[in-house]
Short mmCIF file of C-alpha atoms in Angstrom, two decimals:
data_model
loop_
_atom_site.label_atom_id
_atom_site.label_comp_id
_atom_site.label_asym_id
_atom_site.label_seq_id
_atom_site.Cartn_x
_atom_site.Cartn_y
_atom_site.Cartn_z
CA UNK A 1 -110.45 -77.90 -52.82
CA UNK A 2 -112.21 -74.56 -51.96
CA UNK A 3 -113.75 -76.22 -48.79
CA UNK A 4 -110.61 -77.68 -47.65
CA UNK A 5 -108.26 -74.73 -48.32
CA UNK A 6 -110.59 -71.56 -47.81
CA UNK A 7 -109.41 -70.91 -44.30
CA UNK A 8 -105.79 -71.16 -45.27
CA UNK A 9 -104.02 -67.81 -45.97
CA UNK A 10 -103.16 -67.45 -49.71
CA UNK A 11 -99.61 -65.99 -50.42
CA UNK A 12 -99.44 -65.11 -53.89
CA UNK A 13 -96.55 -63.66 -55.62
CA UNK A 14 -96.10 -62.00 -58.90
CA UNK A 15 -95.02 -64.04 -61.88
CA UNK A 16 -91.38 -63.60 -60.90
CA UNK A 17 -90.34 -63.44 -64.52
CA UNK A 18 -87.83 -60.93 -65.96
CA UNK A 19 -86.53 -59.36 -62.68
CA UNK A 20 -84.52 -60.68 -59.88
CA UNK A 21 -86.61 -59.09 -57.14
CA UNK A 22 -89.76 -61.01 -58.62
CA UNK A 23 -87.45 -64.40 -58.67
CA UNK A 24 -86.84 -63.85 -55.10
CA UNK A 25 -90.36 -63.19 -53.95
CA UNK A 26 -91.55 -66.20 -55.75
CA UNK A 27 -88.88 -68.50 -54.18
CA UNK A 28 -89.73 -67.00 -50.74
CA UNK A 29 -93.59 -67.79 -51.44
CA UNK A 30 -92.87 -71.26 -52.47
CA UNK A 31 -90.67 -72.04 -49.46
CA UNK A 32 -93.42 -70.52 -47.02
CA UNK A 33 -96.42 -72.44 -48.50
CA UNK A 34 -94.77 -75.67 -49.35
CA UNK A 35 -92.09 -76.03 -46.54
CA UNK A 36 -92.66 -73.54 -43.61
CA UNK A 37 -96.47 -73.45 -43.31
CA UNK A 38 -98.03 -76.01 -45.65
CA UNK A 39 -101.02 -76.51 -43.20
CA UNK A 40 -101.87 -72.80 -42.97
CA UNK A 41 -100.86 -71.37 -46.38
CA UNK A 42 -101.63 -71.98 -50.11
CA UNK A 43 -100.75 -70.21 -53.11
CA UNK A 44 -102.19 -69.74 -56.67
CA UNK A 45 -100.79 -69.03 -60.01
CA UNK A 46 -101.54 -65.36 -60.66
CA UNK A 47 -101.83 -65.99 -64.48
CA UNK A 48 -104.87 -68.13 -63.67
CA UNK A 49 -106.46 -65.10 -61.92
CA UNK A 50 -105.38 -62.66 -64.45
CA UNK A 51 -106.88 -64.38 -67.49
CA UNK A 52 -110.05 -65.03 -65.58
CA UNK A 53 -110.29 -68.59 -64.71
CA UNK A 54 -113.57 -68.96 -63.08
CA UNK A 55 -112.33 -71.78 -60.69
CA UNK A 56 -109.47 -69.89 -59.47
CA UNK A 57 -111.38 -66.65 -58.84
CA UNK A 58 -114.16 -68.52 -56.92
CA UNK A 59 -111.47 -70.16 -54.77
CA UNK A 60 -109.90 -66.80 -54.01
CA UNK A 61 -112.98 -64.67 -53.65
CA UNK A 62 -113.17 -63.46 -49.97
CA UNK A 63 -110.04 -65.25 -49.00
CA UNK A 64 -107.37 -63.64 -47.04
CA UNK A 65 -104.34 -63.05 -49.22
CA UNK A 66 -100.72 -62.01 -48.83
CA UNK A 67 -99.23 -60.57 -51.86
CA UNK A 68 -95.67 -60.41 -52.72
CA UNK A 69 -94.50 -58.26 -55.55
CA UNK A 70 -91.17 -57.92 -57.28
CA UNK A 71 -91.60 -54.47 -58.76
CA UNK A 72 -93.55 -51.31 -58.34
CA UNK A 73 -96.38 -52.36 -60.61
CA UNK A 74 -97.65 -54.58 -57.89
CA UNK A 75 -99.27 -57.01 -60.35
CA UNK A 76 -99.92 -59.41 -57.57
CA UNK A 77 -101.77 -57.11 -55.18
CA UNK A 78 -103.84 -55.45 -57.87
CA UNK A 79 -104.90 -58.58 -59.68
CA UNK A 80 -105.69 -60.47 -56.49
CA UNK A 81 -107.97 -57.58 -55.32
CA UNK A 82 -109.63 -57.41 -58.77
CA UNK A 83 -110.31 -61.14 -58.57
CA UNK A 84 -112.00 -60.64 -55.21
CA UNK A 85 -109.25 -61.68 -52.82
CA UNK A 86 -108.99 -59.81 -49.33
CA UNK A 87 -105.35 -58.52 -49.53
CA UNK A 88 -104.38 -58.42 -45.96
CA UNK A 89 -100.62 -57.72 -46.50
CA UNK A 90 -98.88 -56.17 -49.46
CA UNK A 91 -95.30 -57.39 -49.40
CA UNK A 92 -92.63 -56.12 -51.62
CA UNK A 93 -89.66 -58.00 -52.34
CA UNK A 94 -87.36 -55.08 -52.40
CA UNK A 95 -88.02 -54.29 -48.81
CA UNK A 96 -86.34 -57.63 -47.80
CA UNK A 97 -83.15 -55.93 -48.92
CA UNK A 98 -83.07 -53.19 -46.28
CA UNK A 99 -80.56 -55.19 -44.23
CA UNK A 100 -78.79 -56.03 -47.17
CA UNK A 101 -77.81 -53.07 -49.10
CA UNK A 102 -75.27 -53.65 -51.93
CA UNK A 103 -75.53 -57.24 -51.97
CA UNK A 104 -75.42 -59.22 -55.16
CA UNK A 105 -78.34 -61.35 -55.03
CA UNK A 106 -78.37 -62.77 -58.47
CA UNK A 107 -80.18 -62.16 -61.79
CA UNK A 108 -83.72 -62.69 -63.05
CA UNK A 109 -82.61 -66.26 -63.92
CA UNK A 110 -80.66 -67.34 -60.79
CA UNK A 111 -80.14 -66.26 -57.22
CA UNK A 112 -76.70 -66.28 -55.67
CA UNK A 113 -76.08 -67.76 -52.09
CA UNK A 114 -76.79 -64.25 -50.72
CA UNK A 115 -79.89 -64.10 -52.72
CA UNK A 116 -81.19 -67.41 -51.15
CA UNK A 117 -80.32 -66.20 -47.83
CA UNK A 118 -82.54 -63.05 -48.48
CA UNK A 119 -85.38 -65.26 -49.84
CA UNK A 120 -85.02 -67.39 -46.78
CA UNK A 121 -85.45 -64.36 -44.58
CA UNK A 122 -88.34 -63.08 -46.57
CA UNK A 123 -89.94 -66.57 -46.32
CA UNK A 124 -89.63 -66.54 -42.45
CA UNK A 125 -91.12 -63.10 -42.45
CA UNK A 126 -94.08 -64.44 -44.58
CA UNK A 127 -94.60 -67.39 -42.35
CA UNK A 128 -95.00 -65.15 -39.34
CA UNK A 129 -97.63 -63.16 -41.34
CA UNK A 130 -99.40 -66.42 -42.18
CA UNK A 131 -99.50 -67.41 -38.60
CA UNK A 132 -101.06 -63.96 -37.56
CA UNK A 133 -103.72 -64.09 -40.16
CA UNK A 134 -104.40 -67.82 -39.82
CA UNK A 135 -104.79 -67.69 -36.06
CA UNK A 136 -107.03 -64.48 -36.43
CA UNK A 137 -109.32 -66.36 -38.64
CA UNK A 138 -109.34 -69.26 -36.08
CA UNK A 139 -110.39 -67.01 -33.21
CA UNK A 140 -113.58 -65.87 -35.18
CA UNK B 1 -79.87 -63.62 -89.99
CA UNK B 2 -81.45 -64.98 -86.87
CA UNK B 3 -84.99 -63.76 -86.28
CA UNK B 4 -85.65 -61.72 -83.13
CA UNK B 5 -87.81 -63.73 -80.84
CA UNK B 6 -90.23 -62.66 -78.12
CA UNK B 7 -91.24 -65.39 -75.50
CA UNK B 8 -94.47 -65.52 -73.80
CA UNK B 9 -93.99 -68.45 -71.12
CA UNK B 10 -96.58 -69.67 -68.55
CA UNK B 11 -96.40 -68.09 -65.12
CA UNK B 12 -94.66 -71.11 -64.13
CA UNK B 13 -95.29 -71.03 -60.36
CA UNK B 14 -96.77 -74.14 -58.57
CA UNK B 15 -96.52 -77.14 -60.80
CA UNK B 16 -93.33 -78.72 -62.20
CA UNK B 17 -94.47 -78.40 -65.76
CA UNK B 18 -94.88 -74.61 -65.47
CA UNK B 19 -91.59 -74.41 -63.87
CA UNK B 20 -90.11 -76.20 -66.64
CA UNK B 21 -91.64 -73.73 -68.91
CA UNK B 22 -90.13 -71.01 -67.02
CA UNK B 23 -86.64 -72.48 -67.37
CA UNK B 24 -86.89 -73.11 -70.92
CA UNK B 25 -87.92 -69.54 -71.42
CA UNK B 26 -84.87 -68.30 -69.58
CA UNK B 27 -82.73 -70.44 -71.59
CA UNK B 28 -84.04 -69.51 -74.89
CA UNK B 29 -83.95 -65.84 -74.05
CA UNK B 30 -80.20 -66.09 -72.91
CA UNK B 31 -79.20 -68.10 -76.06
CA UNK B 32 -81.29 -66.14 -78.88
CA UNK B 33 -81.12 -62.80 -77.26
CA UNK B 34 -84.70 -62.82 -76.97
CA UNK B 35 -87.28 -61.03 -74.74
CA UNK B 36 -89.51 -62.57 -72.21
CA UNK B 37 -92.91 -61.24 -71.81
CA UNK B 38 -94.38 -61.34 -68.22
CA UNK B 39 -97.77 -62.96 -68.87
CA UNK B 40 -99.42 -61.18 -66.01
CA UNK B 41 -97.77 -57.72 -66.71
CA UNK B 42 -98.87 -58.29 -70.32
CA UNK B 43 -102.39 -58.97 -69.39
CA UNK B 44 -102.65 -55.96 -67.28
CA UNK B 45 -100.48 -53.57 -69.28
CA UNK B 46 -100.34 -54.74 -72.93
CA UNK B 47 -99.16 -51.53 -74.43
CA UNK B 48 -95.84 -52.09 -72.48
CA UNK B 49 -95.13 -54.95 -74.90
CA UNK B 50 -96.67 -53.52 -77.86
CA UNK B 51 -93.48 -52.68 -79.80
CA UNK B 52 -91.77 -55.82 -78.85
CA UNK B 53 -94.55 -57.88 -80.29
CA UNK B 54 -94.59 -55.92 -83.43
CA UNK B 55 -90.80 -56.51 -84.08
CA UNK B 56 -90.51 -60.13 -83.02
CA UNK B 57 -91.65 -63.62 -83.66
CA UNK B 58 -93.86 -64.79 -80.83
CA UNK B 59 -93.02 -68.04 -79.26
CA UNK B 60 -95.56 -69.33 -76.56
CA UNK B 61 -94.37 -71.78 -73.87
CA UNK B 62 -97.19 -73.56 -71.97
CA UNK B 63 -96.51 -75.62 -69.21
CA UNK B 64 -99.45 -77.70 -68.06
CA UNK B 65 -102.68 -78.51 -69.79
CA UNK B 66 -104.37 -75.28 -68.54
CA UNK B 67 -102.17 -73.63 -71.29
CA UNK B 68 -102.52 -70.22 -69.73
CA UNK B 69 -99.97 -68.52 -72.08
CA UNK B 70 -101.88 -69.74 -75.09
CA UNK B 71 -104.93 -68.35 -73.78
CA UNK B 72 -103.45 -65.08 -72.92
CA UNK B 73 -102.19 -64.91 -76.54
CA UNK B 74 -105.47 -65.88 -78.03
CA UNK B 75 -107.33 -63.38 -75.81
CA UNK B 76 -105.27 -60.69 -77.34
CA UNK B 77 -105.28 -62.03 -80.78
CA UNK B 78 -101.53 -62.12 -80.81
CA UNK B 79 -99.83 -64.06 -83.85
CA UNK B 80 -97.96 -67.11 -82.52
CA UNK B 81 -94.83 -68.09 -84.60
CA UNK B 82 -94.27 -71.18 -82.42
CA UNK B 83 -95.99 -72.90 -79.51
CA UNK B 84 -94.04 -75.35 -77.13
CA UNK B 85 -96.06 -77.22 -74.61
CA UNK B 86 -93.81 -78.77 -71.86
CA UNK B 87 -96.38 -81.47 -70.93
CA UNK B 88 -96.16 -82.65 -74.44
CA UNK B 89 -92.35 -82.53 -74.72
CA UNK B 90 -92.16 -84.58 -71.30
CA UNK B 91 -94.53 -86.87 -72.82
CA UNK B 92 -92.22 -87.39 -75.98
CA UNK B 93 -89.22 -88.02 -73.71
CA UNK B 94 -90.93 -90.20 -70.90
CA UNK B 95 -90.17 -87.34 -68.36
CA UNK B 96 -92.91 -87.25 -65.80
CA UNK B 97 -93.38 -83.60 -64.32
CA UNK B 98 -94.57 -83.93 -60.68
CA UNK B 99 -97.56 -82.19 -59.34
CA UNK B 100 -95.35 -80.01 -57.13
CA UNK B 101 -93.18 -77.08 -58.00
CA UNK B 102 -89.70 -78.26 -57.37
CA UNK B 103 -87.89 -79.39 -60.41
CA UNK B 104 -87.35 -83.27 -60.33
CA UNK B 105 -84.00 -85.09 -60.79
CA UNK B 106 -83.26 -84.88 -64.52
CA UNK B 107 -85.19 -81.53 -65.06
CA UNK B 108 -82.11 -79.59 -66.16
CA UNK B 109 -81.20 -82.27 -68.49
CA UNK B 110 -84.67 -82.52 -69.94
CA UNK B 111 -84.88 -78.77 -70.42
CA UNK B 112 -81.64 -78.78 -72.13
CA UNK B 113 -82.74 -81.54 -74.53
CA UNK B 114 -86.08 -79.77 -75.35
CA UNK B 115 -83.95 -76.64 -76.01
CA UNK B 116 -81.38 -78.58 -78.19
CA UNK B 117 -84.42 -80.15 -80.17
CA UNK B 118 -85.99 -76.67 -80.79
CA UNK B 119 -82.72 -74.63 -81.42
CA UNK B 120 -82.23 -75.69 -84.93
CA UNK B 121 -85.73 -74.79 -85.72
CA UNK B 122 -85.35 -71.12 -84.62
CA UNK B 123 -81.96 -70.87 -86.17
CA UNK B 124 -83.33 -72.40 -89.47
CA UNK B 125 -86.56 -70.55 -89.51
CA UNK B 126 -85.14 -67.79 -91.82
CA UNK B 127 -83.47 -70.29 -94.08
CA UNK B 128 -86.65 -72.43 -93.94
CA UNK B 129 -88.99 -69.67 -95.62
CA UNK B 130 -90.13 -70.46 -99.11
CA UNK B 131 -87.58 -68.59 -101.35
CA UNK B 132 -88.70 -66.24 -103.66
CA UNK B 133 -87.50 -68.20 -106.61
CA UNK B 134 -89.34 -71.18 -105.38
CA UNK B 135 -92.88 -69.79 -105.41
CA UNK B 136 -93.31 -70.11 -108.88
CA UNK B 137 -92.67 -73.73 -108.99
CA UNK B 138 -95.96 -74.70 -107.61
CA UNK B 139 -98.65 -73.02 -109.76
CA UNK B 140 -102.34 -73.30 -108.51
CA UNK B 141 -104.83 -75.78 -109.81
CA UNK B 142 -105.75 -75.33 -113.36
CA UNK B 143 -109.21 -76.96 -112.98
CA UNK B 144 -111.41 -77.86 -109.93
CA UNK B 145 -114.00 -80.53 -109.68
CA UNK B 146 -117.03 -79.28 -107.63
CA UNK B 147 -119.16 -81.37 -105.23
CA UNK B 148 -122.30 -79.60 -103.84
CA UNK B 149 -124.16 -80.74 -100.92
CA UNK B 150 -126.91 -78.49 -99.42
CA UNK B 151 -125.31 -75.25 -98.94
CA UNK B 152 -121.69 -76.71 -99.06
CA UNK B 153 -119.36 -76.64 -102.00
CA UNK B 154 -116.35 -78.84 -101.93
CA UNK B 155 -113.51 -78.26 -104.29
CA UNK B 156 -111.02 -80.89 -105.58
CA UNK B 157 -108.11 -80.03 -107.98
CA UNK B 158 -108.24 -82.63 -110.76
CA UNK B 159 -104.59 -82.35 -111.99
CA UNK B 160 -101.14 -82.46 -110.12
CA UNK B 161 -102.49 -83.24 -106.75
CA UNK B 162 -102.61 -86.55 -105.00
CA UNK B 163 -104.58 -87.14 -101.79
CA UNK B 164 -104.52 -89.87 -98.95
CA UNK B 165 -107.76 -90.92 -97.25
CA UNK B 166 -106.87 -88.60 -94.45
CA UNK B 167 -107.71 -85.79 -96.65
CA UNK B 168 -104.27 -84.38 -96.95
CA UNK B 169 -102.64 -83.53 -100.27
CA UNK B 170 -99.37 -83.41 -101.95
CA UNK B 171 -98.64 -81.30 -105.23
CA UNK B 172 -95.64 -82.63 -106.84
CA UNK B 173 -92.86 -80.83 -109.10
CA UNK B 174 -89.88 -82.87 -109.68
CA UNK B 175 -88.52 -84.05 -106.43
CA UNK B 176 -90.34 -81.43 -104.26
CA UNK B 177 -93.84 -81.65 -102.94
CA UNK B 178 -96.03 -79.24 -101.15
CA UNK B 179 -98.47 -80.62 -98.62
CA UNK B 180 -101.64 -79.26 -97.27
CA UNK B 181 -105.28 -80.29 -96.34
CA UNK B 182 -108.36 -80.76 -98.53
CA UNK B 183 -111.29 -78.27 -98.80
CA UNK B 184 -113.47 -81.08 -97.35
CA UNK B 185 -111.33 -81.05 -94.05
CA UNK B 186 -110.91 -77.49 -93.72
CA UNK B 187 -114.57 -76.94 -93.91
CA UNK B 188 -115.15 -79.82 -91.27
CA UNK B 189 -112.55 -78.12 -88.96
CA UNK B 190 -114.28 -74.80 -89.52
CA UNK B 191 -112.29 -71.65 -88.33
CA UNK B 192 -108.64 -72.72 -87.93
CA UNK B 193 -106.82 -70.96 -85.15
CA UNK B 194 -103.33 -72.57 -85.05
CA UNK B 195 -101.03 -74.47 -87.37
CA UNK B 196 -98.14 -76.49 -85.93
CA UNK B 197 -96.20 -77.62 -88.93
CA UNK B 198 -93.29 -80.04 -88.99
CA UNK B 199 -89.84 -78.40 -88.25
CA UNK B 200 -87.63 -77.72 -91.16
CA UNK B 201 -85.19 -80.74 -91.61
CA UNK B 202 -87.65 -83.26 -90.13
CA UNK B 203 -87.66 -86.49 -91.78
CA UNK B 204 -91.29 -87.46 -92.61
CA UNK B 205 -92.73 -90.97 -93.47
CA UNK B 206 -95.74 -91.64 -95.63
CA UNK B 207 -98.66 -91.64 -93.27
CA UNK B 208 -96.54 -90.49 -90.33
CA UNK B 209 -97.51 -87.37 -88.34
CA UNK B 210 -96.76 -84.14 -90.02
CA UNK B 211 -97.75 -81.48 -87.35
CA UNK B 212 -101.23 -80.41 -86.12
CA UNK B 213 -104.03 -78.06 -87.12
CA UNK B 214 -106.05 -76.64 -84.23
CA UNK B 215 -109.59 -75.24 -84.89
CA UNK B 216 -112.37 -74.14 -82.51
CA UNK B 217 -113.71 -77.64 -82.78
CA UNK B 218 -110.85 -79.87 -82.73
CA UNK B 219 -107.08 -80.42 -82.86
CA UNK B 220 -106.34 -82.66 -86.02
CA UNK B 221 -103.20 -84.47 -86.48
CA UNK B 222 -101.96 -84.17 -90.13
CA UNK B 223 -100.99 -87.49 -91.95
CA UNK B 224 -98.42 -86.96 -94.38
CA UNK B 225 -99.17 -88.28 -97.90
CA UNK B 226 -95.43 -88.55 -98.78
CA UNK B 227 -92.11 -89.46 -97.52
CA UNK B 228 -89.48 -86.90 -97.50
CA UNK B 229 -87.57 -84.17 -95.63
CA UNK B 230 -89.23 -80.87 -94.75
CA UNK B 231 -87.32 -78.14 -96.51
CA UNK B 232 -89.67 -75.22 -96.08
CA UNK B 233 -92.77 -74.30 -94.11
CA UNK B 234 -95.50 -71.81 -95.03
CA UNK B 235 -94.73 -68.91 -92.72
CA UNK B 236 -97.87 -67.18 -93.89
CA UNK B 237 -100.12 -69.75 -92.55
CA UNK B 238 -98.39 -69.52 -89.19
CA UNK B 239 -99.31 -65.87 -89.11
CA UNK B 240 -102.55 -66.24 -90.64
CA UNK B 241 -104.02 -69.76 -90.31
CA UNK B 242 -107.32 -68.70 -91.73
CA UNK B 243 -105.43 -68.76 -95.25
CA UNK B 244 -106.17 -72.53 -95.18
CA UNK B 245 -109.87 -71.84 -94.75
CA UNK B 246 -109.78 -69.31 -97.60
CA UNK B 247 -107.73 -71.31 -100.16
CA UNK B 248 -106.48 -74.80 -98.92
CA UNK B 249 -104.65 -75.65 -102.23
CA UNK B 250 -102.75 -72.49 -102.90
CA UNK B 251 -102.21 -69.94 -99.96
CA UNK B 252 -102.87 -72.56 -97.58
CA UNK B 253 -100.18 -75.03 -98.18
CA UNK B 254 -98.54 -76.17 -95.11
CA UNK B 255 -95.05 -77.56 -95.77
CA UNK B 256 -92.68 -78.38 -98.71
CA UNK B 257 -90.76 -81.63 -98.86
CA UNK B 258 -87.78 -83.13 -100.64
CA UNK B 259 -89.47 -86.14 -101.89
CA UNK B 260 -87.50 -89.39 -101.26
CA UNK B 261 -89.63 -92.22 -102.25
CA UNK B 262 -92.63 -90.76 -104.40
CA UNK B 263 -92.94 -93.42 -107.05
CA UNK B 264 -93.53 -95.93 -104.22
CA UNK B 265 -95.68 -93.44 -102.31
CA UNK B 266 -97.96 -92.74 -105.10
CA UNK B 267 -99.35 -96.29 -105.09
CA UNK B 268 -101.16 -95.36 -101.77
CA UNK B 269 -102.48 -92.18 -103.01
CA UNK B 270 -105.54 -91.06 -104.77
CA UNK B 271 -105.56 -88.72 -107.83
CA UNK B 272 -108.12 -85.89 -107.92
CA UNK B 273 -110.82 -87.65 -109.59
CA UNK B 274 -110.50 -90.76 -107.25
CA UNK B 275 -110.48 -88.60 -104.23
CA UNK B 276 -113.49 -86.78 -105.62
CA UNK B 277 -115.38 -90.12 -105.28
CA UNK B 278 -114.07 -90.73 -101.87
CA UNK B 279 -115.25 -87.25 -100.76
CA UNK B 280 -118.67 -87.85 -102.05
CA UNK B 281 -118.93 -90.99 -99.83
CA UNK B 282 -117.59 -89.07 -96.93
CA UNK B 283 -120.14 -86.35 -97.44
CA UNK B 284 -122.90 -88.87 -97.77
CA UNK B 285 -121.83 -90.87 -94.69
CA UNK B 286 -121.57 -87.80 -92.71
CA UNK B 287 -125.06 -86.80 -93.50
CA UNK B 288 -126.34 -90.31 -93.03
CA UNK B 289 -124.94 -90.35 -89.64
CA UNK B 290 -126.65 -87.15 -88.57
#
């Protein structure tokens, strides 16, 4: 798997448990890697990296990664870097709300229709970032 | 009074089993007013959850066979009250989680069913504790027979205990029976790390499954020596599984049952003296096979 997916850009969200921003980031990442850019992007379960799974760490080591965090702890960005991933973009889910002030996006358990719309917008933004970094690696 | 629960679920990202774990965690937290621990944040900033973990009973929910949540709990020496593995729950219900992250058709009903099956366990957990007045009912063994082999010493209580050939015992008082594993089995398993007892209220058949014991060496399926309904579990061994290694016949008992068919069950059990002979044969066979 590392040989096949290494050139892909990894898009890794925080666990997305317990806060709406985390859930929104998680959904946006899944849409990006599974639907919008399945040929260029991959993801990885952050808990695997965090508890030190060797295979996961090998896979991420040296790879270009876009992290998506829900809260200011930046768990995804910090842990991916610690595991040897090259974090080329640090995205914060909260920034996706800049054009949606005051919108009820949902809860830690469920997004509202407005929340899904913001997640879709974030996913589109992530897809653009994936294109940029994937194409950059192609040019090398 | 319902106990307070703290739930440590799997990260639940890119496999359906993980997403199911996450869904169950959210459902449980809402229903029991429990707190969810973010597995990633816990690993990076454990102090954030220290007081929560001191106050509440910890439920670990694993998604897939990687069992990240259990590993994180083990790495941090957390005392687990209950472990739920969605892959196993799915197997019990013929539900096949897909390799991808999207929840399949029927996932919501599946999670609801898992929750319905566990809900009484958590609600009855307080009621299922061995009551104070009941602790005197089962006195410890009066006399042990000893079998020595090399540096190993195996103990077998001679009176009041009955064994099956799967090295599980029952101590009977009236229509109540306490069950556990023998000294021989605990030494074979070595350091016991987790005990998953049957849930209070479960009807158990003689020679039916009665939970599992997990050690560094193996996961062992307990085989019930008797038929009955589980009325209590030993909360102490959930918190300190090593009690079974220390004293499998007293502090290390696992569950208490209301016996429904003991006279018939007894025909298939060995008393202490007969079990001692079986134990000697097992030890001899084990060493001959080395």
